[in-house]
Short mmCIF file of N, CA, C and O and ligand atoms in Angstrom, two decimals:
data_model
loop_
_atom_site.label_atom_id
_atom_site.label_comp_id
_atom_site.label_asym_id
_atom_site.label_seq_id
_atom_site.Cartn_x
_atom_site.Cartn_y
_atom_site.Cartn_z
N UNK A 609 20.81 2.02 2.29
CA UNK A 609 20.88 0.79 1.48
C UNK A 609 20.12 -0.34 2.18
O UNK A 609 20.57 -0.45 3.32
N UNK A 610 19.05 -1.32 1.94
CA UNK A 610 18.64 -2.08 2.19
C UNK A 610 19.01 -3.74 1.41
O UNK A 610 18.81 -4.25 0.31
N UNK A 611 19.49 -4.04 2.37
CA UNK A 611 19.89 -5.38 1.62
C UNK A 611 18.89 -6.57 2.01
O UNK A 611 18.28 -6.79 3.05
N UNK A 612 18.94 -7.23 0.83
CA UNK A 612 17.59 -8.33 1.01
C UNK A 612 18.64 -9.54 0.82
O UNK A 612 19.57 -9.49 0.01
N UNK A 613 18.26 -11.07 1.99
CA UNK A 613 18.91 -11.69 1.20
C UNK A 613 17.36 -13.17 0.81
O UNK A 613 16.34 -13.59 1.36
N UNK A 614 17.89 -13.31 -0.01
CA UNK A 614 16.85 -14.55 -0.61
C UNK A 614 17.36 -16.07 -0.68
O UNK A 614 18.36 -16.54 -1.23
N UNK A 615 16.34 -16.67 0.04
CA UNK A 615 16.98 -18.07 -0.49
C UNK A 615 16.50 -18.78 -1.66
O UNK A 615 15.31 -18.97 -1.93
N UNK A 616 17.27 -19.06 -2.18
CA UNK A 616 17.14 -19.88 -3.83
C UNK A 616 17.44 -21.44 -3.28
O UNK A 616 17.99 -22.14 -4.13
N UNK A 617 17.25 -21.89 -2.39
CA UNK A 617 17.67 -23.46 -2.44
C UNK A 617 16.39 -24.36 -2.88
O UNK A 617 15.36 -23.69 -2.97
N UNK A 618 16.23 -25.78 -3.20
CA UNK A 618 15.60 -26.14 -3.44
C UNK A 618 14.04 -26.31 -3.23
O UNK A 618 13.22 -26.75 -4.04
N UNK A 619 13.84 -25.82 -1.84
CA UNK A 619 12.58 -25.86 -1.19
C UNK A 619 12.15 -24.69 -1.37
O UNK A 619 11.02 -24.54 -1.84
N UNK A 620 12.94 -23.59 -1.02
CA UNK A 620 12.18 -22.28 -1.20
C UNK A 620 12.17 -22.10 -3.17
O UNK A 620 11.33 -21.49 -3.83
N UNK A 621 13.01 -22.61 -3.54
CA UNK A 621 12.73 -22.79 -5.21
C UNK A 621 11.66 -23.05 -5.78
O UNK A 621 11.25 -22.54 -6.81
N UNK A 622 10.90 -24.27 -4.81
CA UNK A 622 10.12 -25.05 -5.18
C UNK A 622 8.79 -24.01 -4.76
O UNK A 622 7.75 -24.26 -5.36
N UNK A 623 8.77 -23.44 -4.27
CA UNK A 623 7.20 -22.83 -3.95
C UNK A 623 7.91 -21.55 -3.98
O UNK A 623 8.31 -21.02 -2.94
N UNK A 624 8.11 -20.93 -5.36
CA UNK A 624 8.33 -19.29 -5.72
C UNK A 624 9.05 -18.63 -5.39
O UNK A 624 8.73 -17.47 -5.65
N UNK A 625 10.14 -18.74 -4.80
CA UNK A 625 11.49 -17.59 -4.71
C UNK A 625 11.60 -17.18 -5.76
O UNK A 625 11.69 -15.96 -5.67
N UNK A 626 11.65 -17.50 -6.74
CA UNK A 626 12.90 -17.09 -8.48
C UNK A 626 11.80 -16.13 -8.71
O UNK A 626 12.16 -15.05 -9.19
N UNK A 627 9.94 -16.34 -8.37
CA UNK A 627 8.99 -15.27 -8.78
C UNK A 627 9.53 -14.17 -7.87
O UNK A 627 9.39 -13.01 -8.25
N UNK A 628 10.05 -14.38 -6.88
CA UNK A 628 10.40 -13.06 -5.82
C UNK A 628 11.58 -12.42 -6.06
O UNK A 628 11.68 -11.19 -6.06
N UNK A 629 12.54 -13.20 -6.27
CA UNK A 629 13.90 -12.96 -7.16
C UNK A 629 13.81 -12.10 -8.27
O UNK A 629 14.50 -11.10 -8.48
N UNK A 630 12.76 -12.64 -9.08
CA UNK A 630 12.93 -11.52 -10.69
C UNK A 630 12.50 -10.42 -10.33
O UNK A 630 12.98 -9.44 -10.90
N UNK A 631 11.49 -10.21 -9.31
CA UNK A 631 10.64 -9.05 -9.09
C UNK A 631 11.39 -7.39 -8.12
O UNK A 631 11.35 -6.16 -8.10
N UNK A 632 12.00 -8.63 -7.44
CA UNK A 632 13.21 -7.57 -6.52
C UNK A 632 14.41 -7.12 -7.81
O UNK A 632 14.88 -6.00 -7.98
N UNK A 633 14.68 -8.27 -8.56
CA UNK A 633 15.87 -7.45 -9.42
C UNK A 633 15.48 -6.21 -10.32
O UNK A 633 16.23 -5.24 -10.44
N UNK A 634 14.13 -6.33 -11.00
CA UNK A 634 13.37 -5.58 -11.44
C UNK A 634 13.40 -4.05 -11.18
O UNK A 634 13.63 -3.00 -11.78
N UNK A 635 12.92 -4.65 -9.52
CA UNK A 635 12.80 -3.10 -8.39
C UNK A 635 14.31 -2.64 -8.35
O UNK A 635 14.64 -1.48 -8.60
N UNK A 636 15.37 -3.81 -7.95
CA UNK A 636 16.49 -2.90 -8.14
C UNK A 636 17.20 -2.14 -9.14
O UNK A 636 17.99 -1.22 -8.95
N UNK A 637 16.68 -2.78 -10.56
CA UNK A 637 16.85 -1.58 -11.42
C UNK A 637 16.65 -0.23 -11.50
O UNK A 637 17.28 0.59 -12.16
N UNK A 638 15.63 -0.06 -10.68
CA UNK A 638 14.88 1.12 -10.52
C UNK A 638 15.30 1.96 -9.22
O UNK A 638 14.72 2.99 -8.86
N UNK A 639 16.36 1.38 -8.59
CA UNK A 639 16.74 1.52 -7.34
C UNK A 639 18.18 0.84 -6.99
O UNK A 639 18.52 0.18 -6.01
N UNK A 640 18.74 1.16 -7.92
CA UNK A 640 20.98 0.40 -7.86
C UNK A 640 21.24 0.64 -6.78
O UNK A 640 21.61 -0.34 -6.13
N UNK A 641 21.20 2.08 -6.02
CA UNK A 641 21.99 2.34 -5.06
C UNK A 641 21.07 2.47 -3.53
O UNK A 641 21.50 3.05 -2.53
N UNK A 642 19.97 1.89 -3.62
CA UNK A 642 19.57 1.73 -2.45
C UNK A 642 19.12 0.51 -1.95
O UNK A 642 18.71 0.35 -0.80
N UNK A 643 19.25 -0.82 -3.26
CA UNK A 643 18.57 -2.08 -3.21
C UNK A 643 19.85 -3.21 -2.89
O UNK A 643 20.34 -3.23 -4.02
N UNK A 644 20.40 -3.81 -2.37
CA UNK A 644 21.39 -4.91 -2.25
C UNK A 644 20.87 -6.25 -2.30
O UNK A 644 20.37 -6.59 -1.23
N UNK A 645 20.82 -7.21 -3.31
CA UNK A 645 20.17 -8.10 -3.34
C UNK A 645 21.12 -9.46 -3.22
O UNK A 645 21.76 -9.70 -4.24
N UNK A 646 21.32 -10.49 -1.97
CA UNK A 646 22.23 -11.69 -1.62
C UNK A 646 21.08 -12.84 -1.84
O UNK A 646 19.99 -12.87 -1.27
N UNK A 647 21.53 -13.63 -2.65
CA UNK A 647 21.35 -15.48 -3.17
C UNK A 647 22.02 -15.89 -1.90
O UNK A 647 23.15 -15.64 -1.47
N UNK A 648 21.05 -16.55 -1.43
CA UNK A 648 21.83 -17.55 0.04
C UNK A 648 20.81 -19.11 -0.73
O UNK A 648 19.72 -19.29 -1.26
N UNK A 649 21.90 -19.83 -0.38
CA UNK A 649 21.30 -21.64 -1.01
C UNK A 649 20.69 -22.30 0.41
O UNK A 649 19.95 -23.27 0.24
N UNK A 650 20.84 -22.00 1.33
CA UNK A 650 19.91 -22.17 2.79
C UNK A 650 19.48 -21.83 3.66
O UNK A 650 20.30 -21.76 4.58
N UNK A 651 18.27 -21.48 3.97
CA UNK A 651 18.45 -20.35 5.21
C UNK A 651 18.16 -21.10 6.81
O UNK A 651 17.99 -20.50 7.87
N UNK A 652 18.18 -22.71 6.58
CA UNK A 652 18.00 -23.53 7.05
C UNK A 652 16.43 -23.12 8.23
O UNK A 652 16.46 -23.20 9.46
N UNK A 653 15.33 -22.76 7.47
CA UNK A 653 14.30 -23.08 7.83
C UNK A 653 13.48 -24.07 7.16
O UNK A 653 12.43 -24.43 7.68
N UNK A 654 13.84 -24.51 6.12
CA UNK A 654 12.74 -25.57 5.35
C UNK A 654 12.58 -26.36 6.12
O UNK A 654 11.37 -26.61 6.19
N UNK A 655 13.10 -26.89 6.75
CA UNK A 655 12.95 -28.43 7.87
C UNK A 655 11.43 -28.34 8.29
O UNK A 655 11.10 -28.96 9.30
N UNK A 656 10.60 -27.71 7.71
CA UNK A 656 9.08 -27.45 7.93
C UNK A 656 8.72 -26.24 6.65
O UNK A 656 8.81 -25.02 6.50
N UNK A 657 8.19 -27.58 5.79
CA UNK A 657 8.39 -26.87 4.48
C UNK A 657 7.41 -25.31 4.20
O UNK A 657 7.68 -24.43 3.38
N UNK A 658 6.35 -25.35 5.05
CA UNK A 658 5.53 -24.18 5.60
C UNK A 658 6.21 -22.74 5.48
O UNK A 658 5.62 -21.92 4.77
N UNK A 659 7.20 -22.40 6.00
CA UNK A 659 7.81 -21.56 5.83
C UNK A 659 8.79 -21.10 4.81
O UNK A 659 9.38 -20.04 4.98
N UNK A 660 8.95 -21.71 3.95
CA UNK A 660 9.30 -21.45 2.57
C UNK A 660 8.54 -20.56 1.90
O UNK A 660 7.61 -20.10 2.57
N UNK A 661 8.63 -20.20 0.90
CA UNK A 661 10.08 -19.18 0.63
C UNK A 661 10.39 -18.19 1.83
O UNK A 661 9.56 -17.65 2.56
N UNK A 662 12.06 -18.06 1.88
CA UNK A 662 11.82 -17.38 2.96
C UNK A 662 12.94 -16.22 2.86
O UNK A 662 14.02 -16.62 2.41
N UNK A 663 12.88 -15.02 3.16
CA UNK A 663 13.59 -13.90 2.74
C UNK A 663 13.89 -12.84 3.67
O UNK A 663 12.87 -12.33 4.12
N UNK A 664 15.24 -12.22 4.20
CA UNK A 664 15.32 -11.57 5.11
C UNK A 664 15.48 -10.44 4.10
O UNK A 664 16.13 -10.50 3.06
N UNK A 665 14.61 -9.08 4.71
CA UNK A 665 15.35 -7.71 4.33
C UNK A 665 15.74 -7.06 5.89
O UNK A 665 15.23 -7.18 7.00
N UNK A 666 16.93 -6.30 5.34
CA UNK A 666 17.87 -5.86 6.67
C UNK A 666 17.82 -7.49 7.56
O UNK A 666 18.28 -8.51 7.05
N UNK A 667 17.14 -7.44 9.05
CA UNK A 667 17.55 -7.78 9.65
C UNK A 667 15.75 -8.53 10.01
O UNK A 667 15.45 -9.32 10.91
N UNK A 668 14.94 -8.01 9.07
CA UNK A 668 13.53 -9.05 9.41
C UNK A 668 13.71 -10.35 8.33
O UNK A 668 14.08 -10.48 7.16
N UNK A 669 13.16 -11.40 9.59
CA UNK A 669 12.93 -12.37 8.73
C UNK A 669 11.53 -12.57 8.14
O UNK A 669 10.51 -12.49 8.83
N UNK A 670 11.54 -12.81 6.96
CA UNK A 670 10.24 -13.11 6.68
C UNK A 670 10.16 -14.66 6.22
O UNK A 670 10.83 -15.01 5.25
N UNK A 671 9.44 -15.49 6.85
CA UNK A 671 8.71 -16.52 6.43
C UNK A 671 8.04 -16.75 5.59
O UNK A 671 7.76 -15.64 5.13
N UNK A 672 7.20 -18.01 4.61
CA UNK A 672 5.69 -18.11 3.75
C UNK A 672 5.99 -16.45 2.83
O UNK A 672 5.16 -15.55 2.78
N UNK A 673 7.25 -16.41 2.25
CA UNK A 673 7.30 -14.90 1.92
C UNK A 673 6.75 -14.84 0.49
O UNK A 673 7.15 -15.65 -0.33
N UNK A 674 5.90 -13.96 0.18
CA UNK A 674 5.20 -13.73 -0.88
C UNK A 674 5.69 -11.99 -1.48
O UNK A 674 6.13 -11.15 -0.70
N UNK A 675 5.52 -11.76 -2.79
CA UNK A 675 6.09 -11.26 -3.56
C UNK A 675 5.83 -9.65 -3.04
O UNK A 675 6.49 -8.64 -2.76
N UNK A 676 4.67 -10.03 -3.08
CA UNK A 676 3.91 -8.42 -2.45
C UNK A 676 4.23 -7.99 -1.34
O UNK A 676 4.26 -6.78 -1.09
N UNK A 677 4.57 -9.09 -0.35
CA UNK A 677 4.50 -8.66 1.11
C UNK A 677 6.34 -8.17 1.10
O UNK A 677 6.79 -7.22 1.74
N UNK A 678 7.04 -8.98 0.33
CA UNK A 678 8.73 -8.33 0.38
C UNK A 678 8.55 -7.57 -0.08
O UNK A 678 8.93 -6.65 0.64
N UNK A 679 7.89 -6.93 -1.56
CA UNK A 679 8.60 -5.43 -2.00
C UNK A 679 8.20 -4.62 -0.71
O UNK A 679 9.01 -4.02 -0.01
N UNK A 680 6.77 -4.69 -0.49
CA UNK A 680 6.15 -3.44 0.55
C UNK A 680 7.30 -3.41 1.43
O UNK A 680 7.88 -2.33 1.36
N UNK A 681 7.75 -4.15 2.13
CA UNK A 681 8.34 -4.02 2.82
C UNK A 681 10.10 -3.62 2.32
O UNK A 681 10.95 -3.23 3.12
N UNK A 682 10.26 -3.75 1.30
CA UNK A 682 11.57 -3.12 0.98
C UNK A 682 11.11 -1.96 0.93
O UNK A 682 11.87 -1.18 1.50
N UNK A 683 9.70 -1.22 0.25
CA UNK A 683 9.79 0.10 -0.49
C UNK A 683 9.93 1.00 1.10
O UNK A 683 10.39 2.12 1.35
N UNK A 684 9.41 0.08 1.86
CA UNK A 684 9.25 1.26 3.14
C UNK A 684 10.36 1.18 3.55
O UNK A 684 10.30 1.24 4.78
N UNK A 685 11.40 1.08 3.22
CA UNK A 685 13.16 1.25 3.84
C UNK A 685 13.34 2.11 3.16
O UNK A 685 13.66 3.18 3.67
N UNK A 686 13.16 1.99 1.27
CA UNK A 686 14.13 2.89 0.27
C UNK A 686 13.60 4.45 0.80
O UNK A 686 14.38 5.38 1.04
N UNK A 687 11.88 4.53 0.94
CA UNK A 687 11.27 5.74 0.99
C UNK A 687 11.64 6.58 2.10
O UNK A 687 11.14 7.69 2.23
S1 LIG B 1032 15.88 -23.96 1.00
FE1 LIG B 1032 15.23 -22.04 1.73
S2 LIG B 1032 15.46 -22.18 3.86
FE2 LIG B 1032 16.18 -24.05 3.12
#
């Protein structure tokens, strides 16, 4: 099981989480029992808005996280 968690707070809102959000729920359709997907409202890195959006799967953090670069990196857990 790979659990992703995402922040939805205002800053990472503001520069594309919810695009990263729909795209992981998507994938977890396609994947219920291996995808765990957690809404966190801060991950208290914005304080340097640069690093927004920002999204941990398992236990990596990812920074400046872009849509492509989280799935790849989820698919290589599920596979
Ligand atoms: S709003 Fe995402 S880290 Fe603060």
């Amino acid at each position: 099981m790979v659990k992703v968690e995402i922040c939805v707070g205002s800053h990472c809102s503001l520069v594309g989480a919810l695009n990263i959000l729909e795209t992981l729920e998507e994938l977890q359709e396609e994947y219920p029992d291996q995808l765990k997907i957690e809404r966190v409202e801060c991950m208290d890195r914005c304080g340097d808005i640069k690093n927004a959006p920002v999204v941990k799967v398992d236990d990596d953090l990812i920074t400046s996280a872009q849509t492509q670069m989280v799935i790849s990196k989820v698919m290589e857990r599920i596979k």
